[in-house]
Amino acid sequence: MHFKFFANVVTFLYFYVRPFIKWFLHQFTKLCELQRICYGEPTGCRRAKNIEQSLELSRRPAIKELVRVLDDIVKNELTDEEFFVDVTERALETILKVKKIKARIHPRFPAAFEMCVEQIWGYKRLYYEVERLRTTPYDCDNIEHEVKLKELWNLLMPDVKLEARVTKQWQDIGFQGDDPKTDFRGMGILSLENLLFFATEYYSVAHHVLSHSHHPKHGYTFAVVGINLTSMAYKLLKCGAAKTHVYNSVYSTPSINTFHHLYCYLFYEFDRYWMRCKPKNIMEFSNIQEKFESNILKKLSDNSTIFRINLSIDNI
């Protein structure tokens, strides 16, 4: 209780004195806050997060309106070209005008600022893209959905023919019942897209993880766990914790593949963590997943974090 009160007081004082600090630094350096961040912070998470905070806390009406407009724009399904013109160029033009920054005198600023804008609003755009997939239910009458599901089977079980659309064989790759569509209800088509990307882009790793799921003592339901990890990746994206990894790994506009790669990392690392925990049975899943998620959040609290799959294969 006392810590929370102290934190609130510090936050209040910060926002109260922040304009005076900015004014003093501007007088001393002759640079606005956005310039000081772009010049003083290395490319990546720290720079992008600080630029994001500076824009969101700005009291200038033109900048407040800019943030609102850009937030509205990225809710739409923009092409990359539209995104660059409508978001990146608009943001730079507004900031140069409002802050009276002459690109000729400060040639480093435009490129550095544009990169941050691509990262910041690219992340927001990615969230809406992921959300659209999450809220799209798996549809048995959709040929594209059915083809992707069959492709997932062929990738994971290349030597075994699928006997029927509804069959107990699906349990061999970790679905709960005879028809996978019931397992996709929570995360929609997003969870199938994640599983398919993992099996396609990390074929040998996916087979290695699948073999662990068949372990006679420490096995688990591969597909269902994968769907749970889709939920975890989605939560990390939605709450903003994933910004650390995304801003450090993508210096331009994040794409849906950025989310898929994050998911693959989580699946690979969760499998390693699960096998190290040596659970007695699947009933320990919730407890182990909770600890795993806590570890991931702790790593993401470090602004230098970037997730990469370590392709060393464990012989467990």
mmCIF file of C-alpha atoms in Angstrom:
data_model
loop_
_atom_site.group_PDB
_atom_site.id
_atom_site.type_symbol
_atom_site.label_atom_id
_atom_site.label_comp_id
_atom_site.label_asym_id
_atom_site.label_seq_id
_atom_site.Cartn_x
_atom_site.Cartn_y
_atom_site.Cartn_z
ATOM 1 C CA MET A 1 0.000 0.000 0.000
ATOM 2 C CA HIS A 2 2.776 2.447 0.974
ATOM 3 C CA PHE A 3 4.780 1.542 -2.140
ATOM 4 C CA LYS A 4 1.770 2.187 -4.385
ATOM 5 C CA PHE A 5 1.163 5.561 -2.723
ATOM 6 C CA PHE A 6 4.833 6.492 -3.125
ATOM 7 C CA ALA A 7 4.762 5.417 -6.798
ATOM 8 C CA ASN A 8 1.671 7.567 -7.411
ATOM 9 C CA VAL A 9 3.351 10.577 -5.797
ATOM 10 C CA VAL A 10 6.489 10.127 -7.905
ATOM 11 C CA THR A 11 4.378 9.778 -11.054
ATOM 12 C CA PHE A 12 2.410 12.927 -10.209
ATOM 13 C CA LEU A 13 5.580 14.922 -9.543
ATOM 14 C CA TYR A 14 7.169 13.646 -12.766
ATOM 15 C CA PHE A 15 4.274 14.781 -14.934
ATOM 16 C CA TYR A 16 4.112 18.088 -13.049
ATOM 17 C CA VAL A 17 7.790 18.960 -13.478
ATOM 18 C CA ARG A 18 8.234 17.285 -16.868
ATOM 19 C CA PRO A 19 7.437 20.447 -18.904
ATOM 20 C CA PHE A 20 10.032 22.418 -16.920
ATOM 21 C CA ILE A 21 12.658 19.729 -17.446
ATOM 22 C CA LYS A 22 11.925 19.684 -21.174
ATOM 23 C CA TRP A 23 12.124 23.475 -21.357
ATOM 24 C CA PHE A 24 15.449 23.548 -19.533
ATOM 25 C CA LEU A 25 16.976 20.807 -21.711
ATOM 26 C CA HIS A 26 15.724 22.515 -24.844
ATOM 27 C CA GLN A 27 17.348 25.778 -23.792
ATOM 28 C CA PHE A 28 20.580 23.981 -22.944
ATOM 29 C CA THR A 29 20.839 21.656 -25.979
ATOM 30 C CA LYS A 30 18.770 23.587 -28.554
ATOM 31 C CA LEU A 31 17.127 20.256 -29.365
ATOM 32 C CA CYS A 32 13.547 19.142 -28.723
ATOM 33 C CA GLU A 33 12.846 15.991 -26.710
ATOM 34 C CA LEU A 34 12.244 13.873 -29.827
ATOM 35 C CA GLN A 35 15.631 14.892 -31.224
ATOM 36 C CA ARG A 36 17.402 14.180 -27.946
ATOM 37 C CA ILE A 37 15.892 10.684 -27.891
ATOM 38 C CA CYS A 38 16.750 9.921 -31.516
ATOM 39 C CA TYR A 39 20.325 11.109 -31.067
ATOM 40 C CA GLY A 40 20.887 9.783 -27.568
ATOM 41 C CA GLU A 41 19.328 6.327 -27.653
ATOM 42 C CA PRO A 42 20.522 3.374 -29.770
ATOM 43 C CA THR A 43 18.229 1.891 -32.392
ATOM 44 C CA GLY A 44 15.736 -0.505 -30.838
ATOM 45 C CA CYS A 45 13.399 -0.796 -27.887
ATOM 46 C CA ARG A 46 14.615 2.052 -25.672
ATOM 47 C CA ARG A 47 14.475 4.593 -28.495
ATOM 48 C CA ALA A 48 11.071 3.486 -29.799
ATOM 49 C CA LYS A 49 9.493 3.310 -26.323
ATOM 50 C CA ASN A 50 10.806 6.754 -25.382
ATOM 51 C CA ILE A 51 9.584 8.278 -28.645
ATOM 52 C CA GLU A 52 6.213 6.631 -28.087
ATOM 53 C CA GLN A 53 5.973 8.024 -24.558
ATOM 54 C CA SER A 54 7.038 11.493 -25.679
ATOM 55 C CA LEU A 55 4.335 11.611 -28.354
ATOM 56 C CA GLU A 56 1.630 10.261 -26.053
ATOM 57 C CA LEU A 57 2.474 12.744 -23.275
ATOM 58 C CA SER A 58 2.749 15.749 -25.560
ATOM 59 C CA ARG A 59 0.498 18.691 -24.698
ATOM 60 C CA ARG A 60 0.721 20.186 -28.171
ATOM 61 C CA PRO A 61 -2.765 19.999 -29.798
ATOM 62 C CA ALA A 62 -1.311 19.170 -33.225
ATOM 63 C CA ILE A 63 0.666 16.221 -31.822
ATOM 64 C CA LYS A 64 -2.272 14.974 -29.744
ATOM 65 C CA GLU A 65 -4.405 15.067 -32.890
ATOM 66 C CA LEU A 66 -1.652 13.330 -34.883
ATOM 67 C CA VAL A 67 -1.540 10.434 -32.406
ATOM 68 C CA ARG A 68 -5.336 10.115 -32.515
ATOM 69 C CA VAL A 69 -5.447 10.129 -36.327
ATOM 70 C CA LEU A 70 -2.632 7.594 -36.684
ATOM 71 C CA ASP A 71 -4.300 5.300 -34.141
ATOM 72 C CA ASP A 72 -7.481 5.405 -36.219
ATOM 73 C CA ILE A 73 -5.646 4.797 -39.501
ATOM 74 C CA VAL A 74 -3.886 1.599 -38.405
ATOM 75 C CA LYS A 75 -7.187 -0.055 -37.476
ATOM 76 C CA ASN A 76 -7.772 -0.503 -41.207
ATOM 77 C CA GLU A 77 -6.175 -3.155 -43.409
ATOM 78 C CA LEU A 78 -3.488 -0.987 -44.986
ATOM 79 C CA THR A 79 -1.001 -2.063 -47.605
ATOM 80 C CA ASP A 80 2.648 -1.402 -46.764
ATOM 81 C CA GLU A 81 2.697 1.480 -49.255
ATOM 82 C CA GLU A 82 -0.424 3.053 -47.729
ATOM 83 C CA PHE A 83 1.022 2.606 -44.257
ATOM 84 C CA PHE A 84 4.238 4.402 -45.134
ATOM 85 C CA VAL A 85 2.456 7.358 -46.743
ATOM 86 C CA ASP A 86 -0.517 7.702 -44.390
ATOM 87 C CA VAL A 87 1.359 7.018 -41.163
ATOM 88 C CA THR A 88 5.114 7.467 -41.462
ATOM 89 C CA GLU A 89 5.270 10.431 -43.826
ATOM 90 C CA ARG A 90 2.321 12.168 -42.152
ATOM 91 C CA ALA A 91 3.967 11.825 -38.729
ATOM 92 C CA LEU A 92 7.327 13.184 -39.898
ATOM 93 C CA GLU A 93 5.754 16.100 -41.747
ATOM 94 C CA THR A 94 3.720 17.094 -38.686
ATOM 95 C CA ILE A 95 6.632 16.849 -36.249
ATOM 96 C CA LEU A 96 9.023 18.809 -38.465
ATOM 97 C CA LYS A 97 6.421 21.567 -38.722
ATOM 98 C CA VAL A 98 5.311 21.652 -35.068
ATOM 99 C CA LYS A 99 8.834 21.382 -33.638
ATOM 100 C CA LYS A 100 10.300 23.714 -36.287
ATOM 101 C CA ILE A 101 13.000 21.192 -37.163
ATOM 102 C CA LYS A 102 14.850 21.845 -40.408
ATOM 103 C CA ALA A 103 15.810 18.517 -42.017
ATOM 104 C CA ARG A 104 18.670 20.233 -43.855
ATOM 105 C CA ILE A 105 20.253 21.261 -40.555
ATOM 106 C CA HIS A 106 19.357 18.016 -38.738
ATOM 107 C CA PRO A 107 19.720 15.321 -41.455
ATOM 108 C CA ARG A 108 19.899 12.408 -38.982
ATOM 109 C CA PHE A 109 16.549 13.083 -37.377
ATOM 110 C CA PRO A 110 14.039 12.226 -40.167
ATOM 111 C CA ALA A 111 15.296 8.669 -40.761
ATOM 112 C CA ALA A 112 15.600 7.889 -37.050
ATOM 113 C CA PHE A 113 12.155 9.297 -36.259
ATOM 114 C CA GLU A 114 10.493 7.566 -39.210
ATOM 115 C CA MET A 115 11.950 4.239 -38.078
ATOM 116 C CA CYS A 116 10.393 4.710 -34.640
ATOM 117 C CA VAL A 117 7.030 5.623 -36.155
ATOM 118 C CA GLU A 118 7.126 2.480 -38.299
ATOM 119 C CA GLN A 119 7.864 0.405 -35.201
ATOM 120 C CA ILE A 120 5.273 2.075 -32.956
ATOM 121 C CA TRP A 121 2.311 2.185 -35.310
ATOM 122 C CA GLY A 122 3.432 -0.973 -37.074
ATOM 123 C CA TYR A 123 3.039 -2.726 -33.710
ATOM 124 C CA LYS A 124 -0.465 -1.304 -33.318
ATOM 125 C CA ARG A 125 -1.293 -2.312 -36.879
ATOM 126 C CA LEU A 126 0.001 -5.830 -36.133
ATOM 127 C CA TYR A 127 -2.278 -6.061 -33.096
ATOM 128 C CA TYR A 128 -5.350 -5.333 -35.212
ATOM 129 C CA GLU A 129 -4.237 -7.871 -37.831
ATOM 130 C CA VAL A 130 -3.771 -10.526 -35.141
ATOM 131 C CA GLU A 131 -7.121 -9.595 -33.582
ATOM 132 C CA ARG A 132 -8.899 -10.059 -36.929
ATOM 133 C CA LEU A 133 -7.450 -13.565 -37.228
ATOM 134 C CA ARG A 134 -8.277 -14.386 -33.609
ATOM 135 C CA THR A 135 -11.908 -13.403 -34.053
ATOM 136 C CA THR A 136 -12.259 -15.345 -37.316
ATOM 137 C CA PRO A 137 -13.736 -18.737 -36.363
ATOM 138 C CA TYR A 138 -12.561 -21.943 -37.991
ATOM 139 C CA ASP A 139 -15.118 -22.767 -40.693
ATOM 140 C CA CYS A 140 -15.434 -26.315 -42.039
ATOM 141 C CA ASP A 141 -17.163 -24.927 -45.122
ATOM 142 C CA ASN A 142 -14.214 -22.650 -45.864
ATOM 143 C CA ILE A 143 -11.979 -24.536 -48.308
ATOM 144 C CA GLU A 144 -8.942 -22.441 -47.382
ATOM 145 C CA HIS A 145 -9.330 -23.365 -43.708
ATOM 146 C CA GLU A 146 -9.730 -27.050 -44.544
ATOM 147 C CA VAL A 147 -6.685 -27.042 -46.818
ATOM 148 C CA LYS A 148 -4.541 -25.471 -44.094
ATOM 149 C CA LEU A 149 -5.696 -28.023 -41.545
ATOM 150 C CA LYS A 150 -4.869 -30.891 -43.885
ATOM 151 C CA GLU A 151 -1.504 -29.276 -44.627
ATOM 152 C CA LEU A 152 -0.755 -29.171 -40.894
ATOM 153 C CA TRP A 153 -1.360 -32.924 -40.696
ATOM 154 C CA ASN A 154 0.828 -33.623 -43.732
ATOM 155 C CA LEU A 155 3.686 -31.566 -42.273
ATOM 156 C CA LEU A 156 3.558 -33.157 -38.837
ATOM 157 C CA MET A 157 2.691 -36.698 -39.959
ATOM 158 C CA PRO A 158 4.184 -36.979 -43.466
ATOM 159 C CA ASP A 159 4.284 -40.785 -43.428
ATOM 160 C CA VAL A 160 0.751 -41.331 -42.127
ATOM 161 C CA LYS A 161 -2.317 -40.923 -44.310
ATOM 162 C CA LEU A 162 -5.286 -39.157 -42.758
ATOM 163 C CA GLU A 163 -8.118 -41.654 -42.996
ATOM 164 C CA ALA A 164 -11.002 -39.189 -42.702
ATOM 165 C CA ARG A 165 -11.819 -35.545 -41.956
ATOM 166 C CA VAL A 166 -13.260 -36.525 -38.574
ATOM 167 C CA THR A 167 -11.077 -39.165 -36.960
ATOM 168 C CA LYS A 168 -9.302 -40.060 -33.740
ATOM 169 C CA GLN A 169 -6.039 -39.668 -35.672
ATOM 170 C CA TRP A 170 -6.109 -35.957 -34.866
ATOM 171 C CA GLN A 171 -5.286 -36.886 -31.291
ATOM 172 C CA ASP A 172 -1.888 -38.114 -32.531
ATOM 173 C CA ILE A 173 -0.843 -34.486 -33.039
ATOM 174 C CA GLY A 174 -2.462 -33.328 -29.827
ATOM 175 C CA PHE A 175 -6.031 -32.324 -30.560
ATOM 176 C CA GLN A 176 -8.548 -33.271 -27.874
ATOM 177 C CA GLY A 177 -11.158 -35.030 -29.984
ATOM 178 C CA ASP A 178 -12.023 -36.328 -33.414
ATOM 179 C CA ASP A 179 -12.543 -32.878 -34.975
ATOM 180 C CA PRO A 180 -9.913 -30.124 -34.484
ATOM 181 C CA LYS A 181 -12.430 -27.344 -35.166
ATOM 182 C CA THR A 182 -13.684 -27.555 -31.571
ATOM 183 C CA ASP A 183 -10.200 -26.761 -30.225
ATOM 184 C CA PHE A 184 -9.921 -23.633 -32.385
ATOM 185 C CA ARG A 185 -12.902 -21.921 -30.726
ATOM 186 C CA GLY A 186 -10.880 -19.830 -28.286
ATOM 187 C CA MET A 187 -8.232 -18.395 -30.631
ATOM 188 C CA GLY A 188 -9.960 -18.824 -33.983
ATOM 189 C CA ILE A 189 -8.037 -19.252 -37.203
ATOM 190 C CA LEU A 190 -5.044 -17.498 -35.580
ATOM 191 C CA SER A 191 -4.152 -20.663 -33.679
ATOM 192 C CA LEU A 192 -4.168 -22.761 -36.860
ATOM 193 C CA GLU A 193 -2.029 -20.147 -38.633
ATOM 194 C CA ASN A 194 0.459 -20.293 -35.736
ATOM 195 C CA LEU A 195 0.684 -24.086 -35.733
ATOM 196 C CA LEU A 196 1.049 -24.190 -39.506
ATOM 197 C CA PHE A 197 3.802 -21.558 -39.493
ATOM 198 C CA PHE A 198 5.702 -23.463 -36.809
ATOM 199 C CA ALA A 199 5.449 -26.723 -38.734
ATOM 200 C CA THR A 200 6.443 -25.027 -42.011
ATOM 201 C CA GLU A 201 9.215 -22.614 -41.014
ATOM 202 C CA TYR A 202 10.711 -24.754 -38.251
ATOM 203 C CA TYR A 203 9.971 -28.203 -39.629
ATOM 204 C CA SER A 204 12.663 -30.160 -37.761
ATOM 205 C CA VAL A 205 12.082 -28.217 -34.524
ATOM 206 C CA ALA A 206 8.331 -28.825 -34.727
ATOM 207 C CA HIS A 207 8.942 -32.566 -35.163
ATOM 208 C CA HIS A 208 11.366 -32.520 -32.244
ATOM 209 C CA VAL A 209 8.759 -30.819 -30.050
ATOM 210 C CA LEU A 210 6.060 -33.211 -31.295
ATOM 211 C CA SER A 211 8.259 -36.157 -30.297
ATOM 212 C CA HIS A 212 8.528 -34.701 -26.783
ATOM 213 C CA SER A 213 4.739 -34.447 -26.629
ATOM 214 C CA HIS A 214 4.630 -38.227 -27.186
ATOM 215 C CA HIS A 215 7.000 -38.893 -24.285
ATOM 216 C CA PRO A 216 5.613 -41.897 -22.333
ATOM 217 C CA LYS A 217 6.007 -40.155 -18.981
ATOM 218 C CA HIS A 218 6.129 -36.396 -19.612
ATOM 219 C CA GLY A 219 4.010 -36.139 -22.751
ATOM 220 C CA TYR A 220 1.371 -33.494 -23.465
ATOM 221 C CA THR A 221 -1.212 -32.601 -26.112
ATOM 222 C CA PHE A 222 0.880 -30.859 -28.795
ATOM 223 C CA ALA A 223 -1.880 -28.967 -30.667
ATOM 224 C CA VAL A 224 -3.844 -27.964 -27.567
ATOM 225 C CA VAL A 225 -0.697 -26.672 -25.870
ATOM 226 C CA GLY A 226 0.107 -24.830 -29.087
ATOM 227 C CA ILE A 227 -3.310 -23.157 -28.996
ATOM 228 C CA ASN A 228 -2.738 -22.151 -25.372
ATOM 229 C CA LEU A 229 0.559 -20.586 -26.417
ATOM 230 C CA THR A 230 -1.273 -18.662 -29.142
ATOM 231 C CA SER A 231 -3.383 -17.214 -26.335
ATOM 232 C CA MET A 232 -0.236 -16.318 -24.402
ATOM 233 C CA ALA A 233 1.430 -14.673 -27.409
ATOM 234 C CA TYR A 234 -1.768 -12.719 -28.063
ATOM 235 C CA LYS A 235 -1.883 -11.471 -24.458
ATOM 236 C CA LEU A 236 1.775 -10.373 -24.644
ATOM 237 C CA LEU A 237 1.010 -8.455 -27.833
ATOM 238 C CA LYS A 238 -2.186 -6.874 -26.487
ATOM 239 C CA CYS A 239 -0.758 -5.706 -23.145
ATOM 240 C CA GLY A 240 2.356 -4.294 -24.851
ATOM 241 C CA ALA A 241 4.892 -6.557 -23.145
ATOM 242 C CA ALA A 242 5.934 -7.926 -26.544
ATOM 243 C CA LYS A 243 7.086 -4.448 -27.631
ATOM 244 C CA THR A 244 10.508 -5.137 -26.130
ATOM 245 C CA HIS A 245 11.161 -8.066 -28.458
ATOM 246 C CA VAL A 246 9.426 -6.546 -31.491
ATOM 247 C CA TYR A 247 11.169 -3.166 -31.265
ATOM 248 C CA ASN A 248 14.554 -4.888 -30.860
ATOM 249 C CA SER A 249 14.040 -7.379 -33.677
ATOM 250 C CA VAL A 250 12.260 -5.315 -36.359
ATOM 251 C CA TYR A 251 13.616 -1.911 -37.352
ATOM 252 C CA SER A 252 10.801 -1.255 -39.806
ATOM 253 C CA THR A 253 7.132 -2.266 -39.943
ATOM 254 C CA PRO A 254 6.343 -5.501 -38.053
ATOM 255 C CA SER A 255 4.313 -8.051 -40.029
ATOM 256 C CA ILE A 256 2.163 -11.026 -39.112
ATOM 257 C CA ASN A 257 5.299 -13.141 -39.461
ATOM 258 C CA THR A 258 6.774 -11.151 -36.553
ATOM 259 C CA PHE A 259 3.968 -12.521 -34.384
ATOM 260 C CA HIS A 260 4.378 -16.036 -35.809
ATOM 261 C CA HIS A 261 8.099 -16.029 -34.998
ATOM 262 C CA LEU A 262 7.369 -14.900 -31.438
ATOM 263 C CA TYR A 263 4.890 -17.774 -31.148
ATOM 264 C CA CYS A 264 7.451 -20.284 -32.435
ATOM 265 C CA TYR A 265 9.949 -19.079 -29.849
ATOM 266 C CA LEU A 266 7.380 -19.502 -27.080
ATOM 267 C CA PHE A 267 6.464 -23.011 -28.234
ATOM 268 C CA TYR A 268 10.075 -24.147 -28.475
ATOM 269 C CA GLU A 269 11.015 -22.645 -25.108
ATOM 270 C CA PHE A 270 7.876 -23.912 -23.382
ATOM 271 C CA ASP A 271 8.658 -27.435 -24.563
ATOM 272 C CA ARG A 272 12.179 -27.171 -23.136
ATOM 273 C CA TYR A 273 10.828 -25.775 -19.861
ATOM 274 C CA TRP A 274 8.173 -28.498 -19.664
ATOM 275 C CA MET A 275 10.694 -31.278 -20.144
ATOM 276 C CA ARG A 276 13.030 -29.742 -17.545
ATOM 277 C CA CYS A 277 10.144 -29.619 -15.055
ATOM 278 C CA LYS A 278 9.475 -33.334 -15.671
ATOM 279 C CA PRO A 279 5.755 -33.109 -14.737
ATOM 280 C CA LYS A 280 4.019 -36.198 -13.420
ATOM 281 C CA ASN A 281 1.046 -35.666 -15.722
ATOM 282 C CA ILE A 282 -0.825 -33.116 -17.847
ATOM 283 C CA MET A 283 -2.676 -31.870 -14.746
ATOM 284 C CA GLU A 284 0.422 -29.804 -13.929
ATOM 285 C CA PHE A 285 0.047 -27.842 -17.155
ATOM 286 C CA SER A 286 -1.626 -24.727 -15.706
ATOM 287 C CA ASN A 287 0.963 -24.327 -12.963
ATOM 288 C CA ILE A 288 3.893 -24.835 -15.333
ATOM 289 C CA GLN A 289 2.444 -22.497 -17.956
ATOM 290 C CA GLU A 290 1.917 -19.803 -15.313
ATOM 291 C CA LYS A 291 5.558 -20.027 -14.209
ATOM 292 C CA PHE A 292 6.726 -20.039 -17.823
ATOM 293 C CA GLU A 293 4.682 -16.932 -18.641
ATOM 294 C CA SER A 294 6.063 -15.209 -15.553
ATOM 295 C CA ASN A 295 9.615 -15.965 -16.755
ATOM 296 C CA ILE A 296 8.835 -14.548 -20.203
ATOM 297 C CA LEU A 297 7.365 -11.361 -18.742
ATOM 298 C CA LYS A 298 10.446 -10.947 -16.564
ATOM 299 C CA LYS A 299 12.691 -11.208 -19.613
ATOM 300 C CA LEU A 300 10.551 -8.707 -21.521
ATOM 301 C CA SER A 301 10.899 -6.201 -18.666
ATOM 302 C CA ASP A 302 14.546 -5.873 -19.732
ATOM 303 C CA ASN A 303 14.664 -3.413 -22.659
ATOM 304 C CA SER A 304 17.608 -5.261 -24.214
ATOM 305 C CA THR A 305 15.685 -8.537 -24.640
ATOM 306 C CA ILE A 306 15.320 -10.114 -28.052
ATOM 307 C CA PHE A 307 14.020 -13.655 -28.511
ATOM 308 C CA ARG A 308 15.768 -16.070 -30.858
ATOM 309 C CA ILE A 309 15.228 -19.814 -31.111
ATOM 310 C CA ASN A 310 18.296 -21.768 -30.024
ATOM 311 C CA LEU A 311 18.324 -24.624 -32.496
ATOM 312 C CA SER A 312 20.324 -26.982 -30.316
ATOM 313 C CA ILE A 313 18.391 -30.240 -30.127
ATOM 314 C CA ASP A 314 17.825 -31.853 -26.738
ATOM 315 C CA ASN A 315 17.986 -35.616 -26.485
ATOM 316 C CA ILE A 316 15.323 -36.115 -23.874
#
